[in-house]
GROMACS .gro file of C-alpha atoms in nm:
model
  499
    1MET     CA    1   1.396   4.598   3.868
    2SER     CA    2   1.255   4.350   4.100
    3ILE     CA    3   1.036   4.608   4.255
    4VAL     CA    4   0.902   4.676   3.924
    5ASN     CA    5   0.832   4.309   3.830
    6MET     CA    6   0.636   4.302   4.146
    7SER     CA    7   0.417   4.576   4.075
    8GLY     CA    8   0.368   4.410   3.745
    9ASP     CA    9   0.253   4.094   3.866
   10HIS     CA   10  -0.018   4.264   4.095
   11GLU     CA   11  -0.135   4.456   3.830
   12VAL     CA   12  -0.170   4.163   3.610
   13ASP     CA   13  -0.334   3.957   3.933
   14GLY     CA   14  -0.553   4.234   3.976
   15LEU     CA   15  -0.676   4.255   3.641
   16ARG     CA   16  -0.762   3.879   3.627
   17HIS     CA   17  -0.963   3.935   3.941
   18ARG     CA   18  -1.158   4.214   3.797
   19ARG     CA   19  -1.240   4.006   3.485
   20THR     CA   20  -1.333   3.718   3.698
   21ARG     CA   21  -1.556   3.950   3.919
   22SER     CA   22  -1.688   4.106   3.590
   23VAL     CA   23  -1.776   3.765   3.436
   24THR     CA   24  -1.936   3.655   3.771
   25ALA     CA   25  -2.139   3.973   3.783
   26ALA     CA   26  -2.251   3.942   3.464
   27GLU     CA   27  -2.384   3.586   3.499
   28ASP     CA   28  -2.566   3.694   3.819
   29ILE     CA   29  -2.721   3.982   3.622
   30GLN     CA   30  -2.852   3.713   3.329
   31LYS     CA   31  -2.976   3.493   3.619
   32VAL     CA   32  -3.157   3.791   3.805
   33GLU     CA   33  -3.300   3.879   3.455
   34ARG     CA   34  -3.424   3.553   3.377
   35ASN     CA   35  -3.601   3.502   3.714
   36VAL     CA   36  -3.766   3.833   3.677
   37ARG     CA   37  -3.893   3.752   3.308
   38LYS     CA   38  -4.022   3.433   3.424
   39ALA     CA   39  -4.215   3.588   3.698
   40GLN     CA   40  -4.403   3.807   3.441
   41PRO     CA   41  -4.775   3.710   3.353
   42ASP     CA   42  -4.686   3.719   2.963
   43ASN     CA   43  -4.533   3.328   2.982
   44PRO     CA   44  -4.227   3.433   2.814
   45CYS     CA   45  -4.077   3.130   2.585
   46HIS     CA   46  -3.762   3.330   2.444
   47ARG     CA   47  -3.416   3.308   2.618
   48PRO     CA   48  -3.060   3.383   2.456
   49ARG     CA   49  -2.999   3.097   2.238
   50ASP     CA   50  -2.787   3.049   1.906
   51SER     CA   51  -2.895   2.913   1.559
   52LEU     CA   52  -2.786   2.528   1.549
   53PHE     CA   53  -2.559   2.601   1.257
   54SER     CA   54  -2.368   2.860   1.469
   55TRP     CA   55  -2.026   2.738   1.589
   56THR     CA   56  -2.112   2.887   1.919
   57SER     CA   57  -2.422   2.686   1.957
   58GLY     CA   58  -2.211   2.379   2.039
   59PHE     CA   59  -2.462   2.164   1.849
   60ASP     CA   60  -2.257   1.859   1.658
   61ASN     CA   61  -2.559   1.591   1.610
   62PHE     CA   62  -2.589   1.582   1.221
   63THR     CA   63  -2.661   1.215   1.198
   64GLY     CA   64  -2.978   1.268   0.991
   65LEU     CA   65  -2.794   1.481   0.759
   66VAL     CA   66  -2.531   1.210   0.730
   67ASN     CA   67  -2.821   0.976   0.666
   68TRP     CA   68  -2.972   1.213   0.375
   69ALA     CA   69  -2.637   1.243   0.189
   70PHE     CA   70  -2.583   0.854   0.168
   71LEU     CA   71  -2.912   0.817   0.062
   72LEU     CA   72  -2.863   1.086  -0.209
   73LEU     CA   73  -2.528   0.905  -0.300
   74PHE     CA   74  -2.700   0.573  -0.328
   75MET     CA   75  -2.983   0.735  -0.575
   76GLY     CA   76  -2.717   0.902  -0.781
   77GLY     CA   77  -2.541   0.561  -0.802
   78PHE     CA   78  -2.850   0.374  -0.890
   79ARG     CA   79  -2.923   0.600  -1.161
   80LEU     CA   80  -2.588   0.526  -1.323
   81LEU     CA   81  -2.631   0.164  -1.276
   82LEU     CA   82  -2.980   0.222  -1.467
   83GLU     CA   83  -2.793   0.427  -1.739
   84ASN     CA   84  -2.525   0.177  -1.776
   85PHE     CA   85  -2.782  -0.107  -1.813
   86ILE     CA   86  -3.010   0.077  -2.067
   87LYS     CA   87  -2.728   0.176  -2.272
   88TYR     CA   88  -2.528  -0.121  -2.280
   89GLY     CA   89  -2.710  -0.430  -2.147
   90ILE     CA   90  -2.551  -0.686  -1.959
   91ARG     CA   91  -2.196  -0.708  -2.035
   92VAL     CA   92  -2.083  -0.967  -1.778
   93ASP     CA   93  -1.947  -1.298  -1.928
   94PRO     CA   94  -1.789  -1.533  -1.693
   95THR     CA   95  -1.645  -1.738  -1.969
   96GLN     CA   96  -1.420  -1.413  -2.068
   97TRP     CA   97  -1.313  -1.417  -1.685
   98PHE     CA   98  -1.210  -1.773  -1.729
   99ILE     CA   99  -1.007  -1.701  -2.054
  100VAL     CA  100  -0.847  -1.377  -1.894
  101LEU     CA  101  -0.760  -1.535  -1.562
  102THR     CA  102  -0.624  -1.875  -1.689
  103GLY     CA  103  -0.425  -1.713  -1.981
  104LYS     CA  104  -0.640  -1.924  -2.251
  105ASN     CA  105  -0.595  -1.634  -2.491
  106GLU     CA  106  -0.191  -1.666  -2.487
  107GLY     CA  107  -0.090  -1.753  -2.838
  108GLY     CA  108   0.022  -2.079  -2.928
  109SER     CA  109   0.109  -2.387  -2.674
  110GLU     CA  110   0.415  -2.229  -2.516
  111HIS     CA  111   0.242  -2.046  -2.211
  112PRO     CA  112   0.523  -1.821  -2.155
  113SER     CA  113   0.386  -1.678  -1.857
  114VAL     CA  114   0.361  -2.016  -1.668
  115VAL     CA  115   0.724  -2.076  -1.762
  116LEU     CA  116   0.842  -1.741  -1.636
  117THR     CA  117   0.661  -1.794  -1.338
  118LEU     CA  118   0.826  -2.124  -1.243
  119TYR     CA  119   1.166  -1.999  -1.336
  120SER     CA  120   1.137  -1.736  -1.104
  121LEU     CA  121   1.260  -1.996  -0.858
  122VAL     CA  122   1.619  -2.008  -1.034
  123PRO     CA  123   1.716  -1.656  -0.889
  124VAL     CA  124   1.608  -1.750  -0.530
  125ILE     CA  125   1.834  -2.083  -0.559
  126LEU     CA  126   2.107  -1.895  -0.701
  127CYS     CA  127   2.060  -1.638  -0.431
  128LEU     CA  128   2.079  -1.902  -0.128
  129LEU     CA  129   2.393  -2.085  -0.293
  130THR     CA  130   2.571  -1.736  -0.297
  131GLU     CA  131   2.475  -1.659   0.068
  132LYS     CA  132   2.600  -2.016   0.138
  133GLY     CA  133   2.916  -1.974  -0.016
  134LEU     CA  134   2.954  -1.611   0.151
  135SER     CA  135   2.860  -1.771   0.494
  136ILE     CA  136   3.161  -2.018   0.502
  137GLU     CA  137   3.406  -1.780   0.311
  138ILE     CA  138   3.444  -1.991  -0.010
  139ILE     CA  139   3.337  -1.698  -0.199
  140PRO     CA  140   3.487  -1.339  -0.107
  141HIS     CA  141   3.261  -1.041  -0.021
  142GLY     CA  142   3.316  -0.868  -0.324
  143PRO     CA  143   3.247  -1.118  -0.592
  144GLY     CA  144   2.972  -1.239  -0.398
  145MET     CA  145   2.801  -0.864  -0.381
  146ALA     CA  146   2.884  -0.870  -0.773
  147ILE     CA  147   2.691  -1.193  -0.831
  148HIS     CA  148   2.414  -1.055  -0.609
  149ILE     CA  149   2.367  -0.735  -0.798
  150ILE     CA  150   2.378  -0.917  -1.143
  151ASN     CA  151   2.111  -1.169  -1.036
  152LEU     CA  152   1.869  -0.863  -0.905
  153ILE     CA  153   1.937  -0.687  -1.228
  154VAL     CA  154   1.866  -0.992  -1.455
  155LEU     CA  155   1.557  -1.076  -1.242
  156VAL     CA  156   1.427  -0.742  -1.336
  157LEU     CA  157   1.528  -0.767  -1.710
  158ILE     CA  158   1.401  -1.103  -1.766
  159PRO     CA  159   1.026  -1.029  -1.797
  160MET     CA  160   1.127  -0.714  -2.019
  161VAL     CA  161   1.315  -0.904  -2.286
  162ALA     CA  162   1.083  -1.203  -2.268
  163ILE     CA  163   0.763  -0.983  -2.328
  164HIS     CA  164   0.922  -0.789  -2.583
  165ILE     CA  165   1.038  -1.080  -2.804
  166LYS     CA  166   0.748  -1.300  -2.713
  167GLY     CA  167   0.481  -1.020  -2.696
  168ALA     CA  168   0.224  -1.190  -2.918
  169SER     CA  169   0.249  -1.503  -2.688
  170PHE     CA  170   0.164  -1.313  -2.345
  171SER     CA  171  -0.202  -1.225  -2.233
  172LEU     CA  172  -0.220  -0.905  -2.046
  173MET     CA  173  -0.319  -1.091  -1.757
  174GLY     CA  174  -0.008  -1.347  -1.788
  175ALA     CA  175   0.224  -1.039  -1.862
  176THR     CA  176   0.103  -0.843  -1.555
  177THR     CA  177   0.147  -1.166  -1.358
  178VAL     CA  178   0.495  -1.224  -1.440
  179CYS     CA  179   0.597  -0.863  -1.370
  180PHE     CA  180   0.420  -0.863  -1.068
  181VAL     CA  181   0.596  -1.166  -0.933
  182TYR     CA  182   0.923  -1.061  -1.032
  183SER     CA  183   0.909  -0.729  -0.860
  184VAL     CA  184   0.800  -0.869  -0.540
  185LEU     CA  185   1.115  -1.138  -0.575
  186PHE     CA  186   1.346  -0.846  -0.650
  187LEU     CA  187   1.224  -0.660  -0.331
  188LYS     CA  188   1.234  -0.988  -0.121
  189LEU     CA  189   1.576  -1.083  -0.234
  190TRP     CA  190   1.712  -0.737  -0.189
  191SER     CA  191   1.578  -0.774   0.188
  192TYR     CA  192   1.756  -1.132   0.227
  193ILE     CA  193   2.071  -1.024   0.091
  194GLN     CA  194   2.104  -0.722   0.308
  195VAL     CA  195   1.970  -0.897   0.616
  196ASN     CA  196   2.233  -1.172   0.567
  197MET     CA  197   2.509  -0.921   0.510
  198TRP     CA  198   2.409  -0.752   0.855
  199CYS     CA  199   2.431  -1.080   1.013
  200ARG     CA  200   2.750  -1.178   0.869
  201THR     CA  201   2.908  -0.851   0.954
  202LYS     CA  202   2.816  -0.890   1.307
  203THR     CA  203   2.906  -1.215   1.366
  204LYS     CA  204   3.267  -1.124   1.228
  205GLN     CA  205   3.263  -0.848   1.456
  206ALA     CA  206   3.194  -1.038   1.739
  207GLN     CA  207   3.448  -1.325   1.640
  208SER     CA  208   3.720  -1.057   1.618
  209LYS     CA  209   3.646  -0.909   1.950
  210SER     CA  210   3.658  -1.246   2.133
  211GLY     CA  211   3.972  -1.348   1.920
  212LEU     CA  212   3.822  -1.678   1.827
  213ARG     CA  213   3.829  -1.801   1.463
  214ARG     CA  214   3.541  -2.009   1.294
  215GLN     CA  215   3.637  -2.368   1.322
  216SER     CA  216   3.663  -2.564   1.000
  217LEU     CA  217   3.396  -2.820   0.923
  218SER     CA  218   3.536  -3.163   1.000
  219TYR     CA  219   3.438  -3.475   1.123
  220SER     CA  220   3.561  -3.417   1.486
  221ASN     CA  221   3.371  -3.068   1.477
  222LEU     CA  222   3.036  -3.267   1.368
  223LYS     CA  223   3.096  -3.536   1.633
  224THR     CA  224   3.137  -3.286   1.884
  225LYS     CA  225   2.821  -3.089   1.805
  226ALA     CA  226   2.676  -3.431   1.801
  227GLU     CA  227   2.761  -3.508   2.172
  228LYS     CA  228   2.648  -3.160   2.274
  229LYS     CA  229   2.302  -3.219   2.133
  230ALA     CA  230   2.296  -3.534   2.262
  231ALA     CA  231   2.386  -3.425   2.622
  232THR     CA  232   2.097  -3.181   2.627
  233SER     CA  233   1.905  -3.253   2.945
  234ARG     CA  234   1.531  -3.311   2.947
  235ASP     CA  235   1.475  -2.977   3.174
  236ASP     CA  236   1.577  -2.783   2.860
  237ILE     CA  237   1.274  -2.938   2.630
  238ASP     CA  238   1.051  -2.628   2.688
  239LEU     CA  239   1.348  -2.392   2.610
  240GLN     CA  240   1.414  -2.589   2.278
  241ASP     CA  241   1.027  -2.545   2.201
  242VAL     CA  242   1.111  -2.171   2.142
  243ARG     CA  243   1.350  -2.215   1.846
  244ILE     CA  244   1.579  -1.951   1.788
  245VAL     CA  245   1.761  -1.940   1.449
  246HIS     CA  246   2.115  -1.810   1.452
  247TYR     CA  247   2.312  -1.710   1.155
  248PRO     CA  248   2.413  -1.881   0.936
  249ASP     CA  249   2.162  -2.191   1.043
  250ASN     CA  250   1.900  -1.990   0.859
  251LEU     CA  251   2.064  -2.047   0.522
  252ASN     CA  252   1.856  -2.326   0.394
  253LEU     CA  253   1.602  -2.408   0.133
  254ARG     CA  254   1.315  -2.433   0.367
  255ASP     CA  255   1.370  -2.105   0.537
  256ILE     CA  256   1.387  -1.890   0.233
  257LEU     CA  257   1.100  -2.057   0.043
  258TYR     CA  258   0.892  -1.992   0.382
  259TYR     CA  259   1.004  -1.621   0.332
  260ILE     CA  260   0.913  -1.608  -0.055
  261PHE     CA  261   0.559  -1.740   0.029
  262ALA     CA  262   0.507  -1.540   0.378
  263PRO     CA  263   0.305  -1.202   0.324
  264THR     CA  264   0.601  -0.975   0.385
  265LEU     CA  265   0.890  -0.799   0.214
  266CYS     CA  266   1.117  -0.787   0.493
  267TYR     CA  267   1.356  -1.084   0.567
  268GLU     CA  268   1.432  -1.199   0.949
  269LEU     CA  269   1.558  -1.500   1.091
  270ASN     CA  270   1.296  -1.551   1.326
  271PHE     CA  271   0.946  -1.443   1.222
  272PRO     CA  272   0.670  -1.431   1.469
  273ARG     CA  273   0.459  -1.737   1.435
  274THR     CA  274   0.092  -1.815   1.509
  275SER     CA  275   0.056  -2.164   1.696
  276ARG     CA  276  -0.251  -2.302   1.486
  277ILE     CA  277  -0.466  -2.235   1.177
  278ARG     CA  278  -0.821  -2.080   1.245
  279LYS     CA  279  -1.015  -2.275   1.001
  280ARG     CA  280  -1.316  -2.033   1.028
  281PHE     CA  281  -1.094  -1.715   0.976
  282LEU     CA  282  -0.937  -1.910   0.670
  283ILE     CA  283  -1.262  -2.003   0.523
  284LYS     CA  284  -1.396  -1.655   0.561
  285ARG     CA  285  -1.087  -1.512   0.387
  286ILE     CA  286  -1.098  -1.762   0.093
  287ILE     CA  287  -1.477  -1.701   0.047
  288GLU     CA  288  -1.372  -1.309   0.043
  289VAL     CA  289  -1.110  -1.358  -0.217
  290VAL     CA  290  -1.338  -1.562  -0.427
  291VAL     CA  291  -1.630  -1.321  -0.438
  292GLY     CA  292  -1.422  -1.011  -0.445
  293VAL     CA  293  -1.230  -1.135  -0.770
  294GLN     CA  294  -1.577  -1.187  -0.921
  295LEU     CA  295  -1.682  -0.834  -0.808
  296ILE     CA  296  -1.396  -0.690  -0.951
  297MET     CA  297  -1.448  -0.860  -1.287
  298THR     CA  298  -1.777  -0.761  -1.304
  299MET     CA  299  -1.729  -0.395  -1.264
  300PHE     CA  300  -1.433  -0.405  -1.496
  301GLN     CA  301  -1.633  -0.572  -1.756
  302GLN     CA  302  -1.964  -0.381  -1.694
  303TYR     CA  303  -1.847  -0.034  -1.615
  304MET     CA  304  -1.491   0.033  -1.660
  305ILE     CA  305  -1.454  -0.082  -2.013
  306PRO     CA  306  -1.727   0.100  -2.170
  307SER     CA  307  -1.595   0.417  -1.991
  308VAL     CA  308  -1.258   0.384  -2.088
  309LYS     CA  309  -1.363   0.335  -2.464
  310ASN     CA  310  -1.565   0.630  -2.482
  311SER     CA  311  -1.321   0.842  -2.352
  312LEU     CA  312  -1.073   0.765  -2.641
  313ILE     CA  313  -1.174   1.026  -2.910
  314PRO     CA  314  -1.247   1.320  -2.688
  315PHE     CA  315  -0.901   1.281  -2.499
  316SER     CA  316  -0.746   1.237  -2.865
  317ASN     CA  317  -0.900   1.530  -2.969
  318MET     CA  318  -0.838   1.726  -2.670
  319ASP     CA  319  -1.185   1.812  -2.622
  320VAL     CA  320  -1.121   1.943  -2.243
  321THR     CA  321  -1.497   1.954  -2.164
  322LYS     CA  322  -1.585   1.606  -2.305
  323ALA     CA  323  -1.294   1.455  -2.190
  324THR     CA  324  -1.324   1.604  -1.818
  325GLU     CA  325  -1.698   1.484  -1.848
  326ARG     CA  326  -1.546   1.113  -1.913
  327LEU     CA  327  -1.275   1.153  -1.665
  328LEU     CA  328  -1.544   1.207  -1.398
  329LYS     CA  329  -1.767   0.923  -1.542
  330LEU     CA  330  -1.465   0.659  -1.502
  331ALA     CA  331  -1.340   0.814  -1.161
  332ILE     CA  332  -1.665   0.652  -0.990
  333PRO     CA  333  -1.620   0.282  -1.106
  334ASN     CA  334  -1.265   0.341  -1.115
  335HIS     CA  335  -1.251   0.422  -0.770
  336LEU     CA  336  -1.497   0.166  -0.637
  337MET     CA  337  -1.267  -0.111  -0.771
  338TRP     CA  338  -0.973   0.023  -0.630
  339LEU     CA  339  -1.142   0.030  -0.287
  340LEU     CA  340  -1.241  -0.318  -0.332
  341PHE     CA  341  -0.888  -0.437  -0.468
  342PHE     CA  342  -0.723  -0.281  -0.180
  343TYR     CA  343  -0.970  -0.482   0.074
  344LEU     CA  344  -0.928  -0.816  -0.140
  345THR     CA  345  -0.544  -0.766  -0.151
  346PHE     CA  346  -0.442  -0.622   0.170
  347HIS     CA  347  -0.692  -0.771   0.421
  348SER     CA  348  -0.836  -1.074   0.235
  349PHE     CA  349  -0.561  -1.231   0.086
  350MET     CA  350  -0.254  -1.153   0.287
  351ASN     CA  351  -0.450  -1.259   0.611
  352LEU     CA  352  -0.511  -1.584   0.390
  353MET     CA  353  -0.143  -1.625   0.317
  354GLY     CA  354  -0.065  -1.548   0.668
  355GLU     CA  355  -0.303  -1.788   0.831
  356ILE     CA  356  -0.178  -2.075   0.585
  357MET     CA  357   0.192  -1.979   0.650
  358HIS     CA  358   0.147  -1.937   1.042
  359PHE     CA  359   0.267  -1.552   0.996
  360ALA     CA  360   0.179  -1.365   1.315
  361ASP     CA  361   0.233  -0.999   1.177
  362ARG     CA  362  -0.087  -0.902   1.029
  363ASN     CA  363  -0.017  -0.531   1.008
  364PHE     CA  364  -0.068  -0.488   0.628
  365TYR     CA  365  -0.237  -0.150   0.642
  366CYS     CA  366  -0.305   0.124   0.874
  367ASP     CA  367  -0.581   0.374   0.873
  368TRP     CA  368  -0.472   0.580   0.536
  369TRP     CA  369  -0.852   0.707   0.484
  370ASN     CA  370  -0.783   0.951   0.783
  371ALA     CA  371  -0.434   1.049   0.625
  372ASN     CA  372  -0.405   1.454   0.613
  373ASN     CA  373  -0.137   1.442   0.390
  374ILE     CA  374   0.038   1.266   0.101
  375ASP     CA  375   0.324   1.159   0.328
  376THR     CA  376   0.094   0.983   0.572
  377PHE     CA  377  -0.094   0.833   0.320
  378TRP     CA  378   0.207   0.664   0.172
  379ARG     CA  379   0.315   0.578   0.515
  380THR     CA  380   0.000   0.377   0.621
  381TRP     CA  381  -0.173   0.242   0.291
  382ASN     CA  382   0.076  -0.028   0.182
  383MET     CA  383   0.294  -0.133   0.527
  384PRO     CA  384   0.458  -0.428   0.387
  385VAL     CA  385   0.615  -0.176   0.093
  386HIS     CA  386   0.645   0.112   0.370
  387ARG     CA  387   0.863  -0.111   0.596
  388TRP     CA  388   1.076  -0.244   0.301
  389ALA     CA  389   1.148   0.113   0.220
  390VAL     CA  390   1.221   0.247   0.535
  391ARG     CA  391   1.441  -0.042   0.636
  392HIS     CA  392   1.624  -0.110   0.349
  393LEU     CA  393   1.635   0.220   0.165
  394TYR     CA  394   1.560   0.529   0.367
  395ILE     CA  395   1.756   0.447   0.701
  396PRO     CA  396   2.072   0.311   0.499
  397ILE     CA  397   2.072   0.604   0.278
  398VAL     CA  398   2.059   0.829   0.598
  399GLU     CA  399   2.302   0.649   0.776
  400MET     CA  400   2.569   0.701   0.479
  401GLY     CA  401   2.545   1.090   0.538
  402TRP     CA  402   2.281   1.175   0.284
  403GLY     CA  403   1.989   1.417   0.392
  404LYS     CA  404   1.633   1.288   0.497
  405MET     CA  405   1.518   1.468   0.177
  406THR     CA  406   1.776   1.307  -0.061
  407ALA     CA  407   1.648   0.963   0.092
  408SER     CA  408   1.284   1.024   0.038
  409ILE     CA  409   1.343   1.145  -0.302
  410LEU     CA  410   1.533   0.812  -0.393
  411VAL     CA  411   1.254   0.608  -0.201
  412PHE     CA  412   0.997   0.753  -0.442
  413PHE     CA  413   1.212   0.719  -0.739
  414ILE     CA  414   1.259   0.355  -0.687
  415SER     CA  415   0.876   0.331  -0.604
  416ALA     CA  416   0.790   0.503  -0.947
  417PHE     CA  417   1.023   0.283  -1.157
  418PHE     CA  418   0.824  -0.018  -1.022
  419HIS     CA  419   0.482   0.167  -1.088
  420GLU     CA  420   0.594   0.232  -1.435
  421TYR     CA  421   0.738  -0.123  -1.488
  422LEU     CA  422   0.430  -0.292  -1.378
  423VAL     CA  423   0.224  -0.092  -1.625
  424SER     CA  424   0.463  -0.013  -1.952
  425VAL     CA  425   0.591  -0.364  -1.964
  426PRO     CA  426   0.288  -0.570  -1.995
  427LEU     CA  427   0.109  -0.337  -2.217
  428LYS     CA  428   0.415  -0.290  -2.438
  429THR     CA  429   0.385   0.095  -2.421
  430PHE     CA  430   0.691   0.260  -2.255
  431LYS     CA  431   0.574   0.582  -2.152
  432ILE     CA  432   0.620   0.776  -1.828
  433TRP     CA  433   0.324   0.862  -1.697
  434ALA     CA  434   0.288   0.637  -1.389
  435PHE     CA  435   0.651   0.745  -1.313
  436MET     CA  436   0.575   1.100  -1.349
  437GLY     CA  437   0.260   1.045  -1.137
  438MET     CA  438   0.461   0.885  -0.849
  439MET     CA  439   0.723   1.160  -0.869
  440GLY     CA  440   0.443   1.420  -0.873
  441GLN     CA  441   0.357   1.288  -0.530
  442ILE     CA  442   0.663   1.489  -0.407
  443PRO     CA  443   0.524   1.840  -0.499
  444LEU     CA  444   0.149   1.724  -0.398
  445SER     CA  445   0.290   1.628  -0.041
  446PHE     CA  446   0.370   1.977  -0.003
  447ILE     CA  447   0.063   2.110  -0.128
  448SER     CA  448  -0.155   1.879   0.106
  449ARG     CA  449   0.064   1.971   0.420
  450TYR     CA  450   0.021   2.358   0.310
  451MET     CA  451  -0.349   2.294   0.316
  452GLU     CA  452  -0.328   2.096   0.646
  453VAL     CA  453  -0.117   2.370   0.817
  454HIS     CA  454  -0.320   2.654   0.689
  455TYR     CA  455  -0.663   2.555   0.649
  456GLY     CA  456  -0.699   2.252   0.890
  457PRO     CA  457  -0.647   1.858   0.897
  458ARG     CA  458  -1.010   1.812   0.699
  459TRP     CA  459  -0.865   2.014   0.381
  460GLY     CA  460  -0.541   1.812   0.382
  461ASN     CA  461  -0.766   1.476   0.369
  462LEU     CA  462  -0.959   1.625   0.080
  463VAL     CA  463  -0.642   1.661  -0.113
  464VAL     CA  464  -0.542   1.330  -0.045
  465TRP     CA  465  -0.895   1.192  -0.142
  466ALA     CA  466  -0.906   1.418  -0.453
  467SER     CA  467  -0.571   1.271  -0.569
  468ILE     CA  468  -0.672   0.920  -0.517
  469ILE     CA  469  -0.985   0.966  -0.711
  470MET     CA  470  -0.895   1.169  -1.006
  471GLY     CA  471  -0.515   1.052  -1.047
  472GLN     CA  472  -0.610   0.711  -1.141
  473PRO     CA  473  -0.850   0.731  -1.409
  474LEU     CA  474  -0.651   1.010  -1.569
  475CYS     CA  475  -0.357   0.757  -1.633
  476ILE     CA  476  -0.594   0.505  -1.728
  477MET     CA  477  -0.720   0.722  -2.023
  478MET     CA  478  -0.373   0.811  -2.102
  479TYR     CA  479  -0.249   0.459  -2.124
  480TYR     CA  480  -0.523   0.342  -2.318
  481HIS     CA  481  -0.503   0.644  -2.567
  482ASP     CA  482  -0.120   0.527  -2.604
  483TYR     CA  483  -0.180   0.173  -2.634
  484VAL     CA  484  -0.417   0.205  -2.918
  485ILE     CA  485  -0.190   0.464  -3.111
  486THR     CA  486   0.121   0.236  -3.037
  487HIS     CA  487  -0.017  -0.076  -3.146
  488TYR     CA  488  -0.284  -0.010  -3.373
  489GLY     CA  489  -0.233   0.350  -3.515
  490LYS     CA  490  -0.453   0.644  -3.531
  491ALA     CA  491  -0.647   0.534  -3.816
  492LEU     CA  492  -0.786   0.272  -3.607
  493LEU     CA  493  -0.913   0.497  -3.317
  494ASP     CA  494  -1.241   0.499  -3.411
  495ASP     CA  495  -1.272   0.129  -3.393
  496TYR     CA  496  -1.150   0.115  -3.037
  497SER     CA  497  -1.378   0.392  -2.908
  498HIS     CA  498  -1.688   0.240  -2.932
  499VAL     CA  499  -1.811  -0.056  -2.717
   0.00000   0.00000   0.00000
């Protein structure tokens, strides 16, 4: 058997040697032929070459074509700007911005959105007091967790009930702000409760292993602690500058308020901090936020509103051709506004809050624009939510014994719920389009992966971009159609379909 293998190896080596010699001989022949042709008196100008658009040419400098594409895109966009100006004139009205952003159009003098925003501190304080009781074992674990669950459920229900009862008193911007604030608080308090539960469990395990019981809070204990602090030598001052907070010393109002305003959804006892505020950096972010808000309002007022209103009748009549044309027309300003909103939120505003709060972790987004499939996009475009979902949902579910697919579906389910919550509750139009759109990301992820594997990463990236560009305006058209029918009836469709 070994003799056969050895003879086979010799044959393979001989074949490789012959191929190497054949390639070398071919190159020598071409070189000799080239030299002979150059020696001819006809001054030859041809040689073996591939066309530049052939893959075998090795040419990859298409900078001019990229410039041409951008110029053509600019000319097409400029034509749309002129068409919009000729058809609708200047629709930008800064006074309307002020009315919408400040809630001046809220009915009466109650200002319920302001009241609910201020009331959001009550669940935060209740959560802190409950954790305090759990840490000193005044509240048992079971009743304490029940209090937390009820607090979180009520936190989500408060905007729904208030907007349903006093719907006429809420402006759209006020209702949206309230729902957003309460959604963020829900995620933050979930993380706060879970992290403190982890710390409490580990502390009890450490105490049970060492055989020591937690000392009761008494005057003698306080005196002992004070004497220990007073006995700290000056040599330890540098060590004390790095203040490491241990459980349960983190359970105070200052700590939880810092966490509430910090640009993160994941709680830690010791956040990474910066040593100072960079004034120039802070001013740049403030300018970006101010200018960005103006640009978003301008695009919404000048381009989004006419396109959405003009799409109402074709969409209601199910005129596929006209509805598709309106969808494509709405897709461009909506996508530009979404990109601007992404930069304004995840770069400008979050860096602004991070700088003010000395928060050092500024990884708010990754290169989602290079995502070759839907899974990668959702893991990279919103890092605070992604970290929260992985840390507080995905990993605990997997550790409980459930499969990774089940954990992923549950994560998408929670995300779909809050997407629907942030749209349906302010509009007072309870549909499931945003929910279905998010759950539809699961089969879309398989499609994008199939395109990536079988046709290359570029096609997977195209699927990601197509879903972003076309999915959002379709949801906007559906919600506007349902909003008009729900609140004004089919008889008034014509009144809400023209600018």
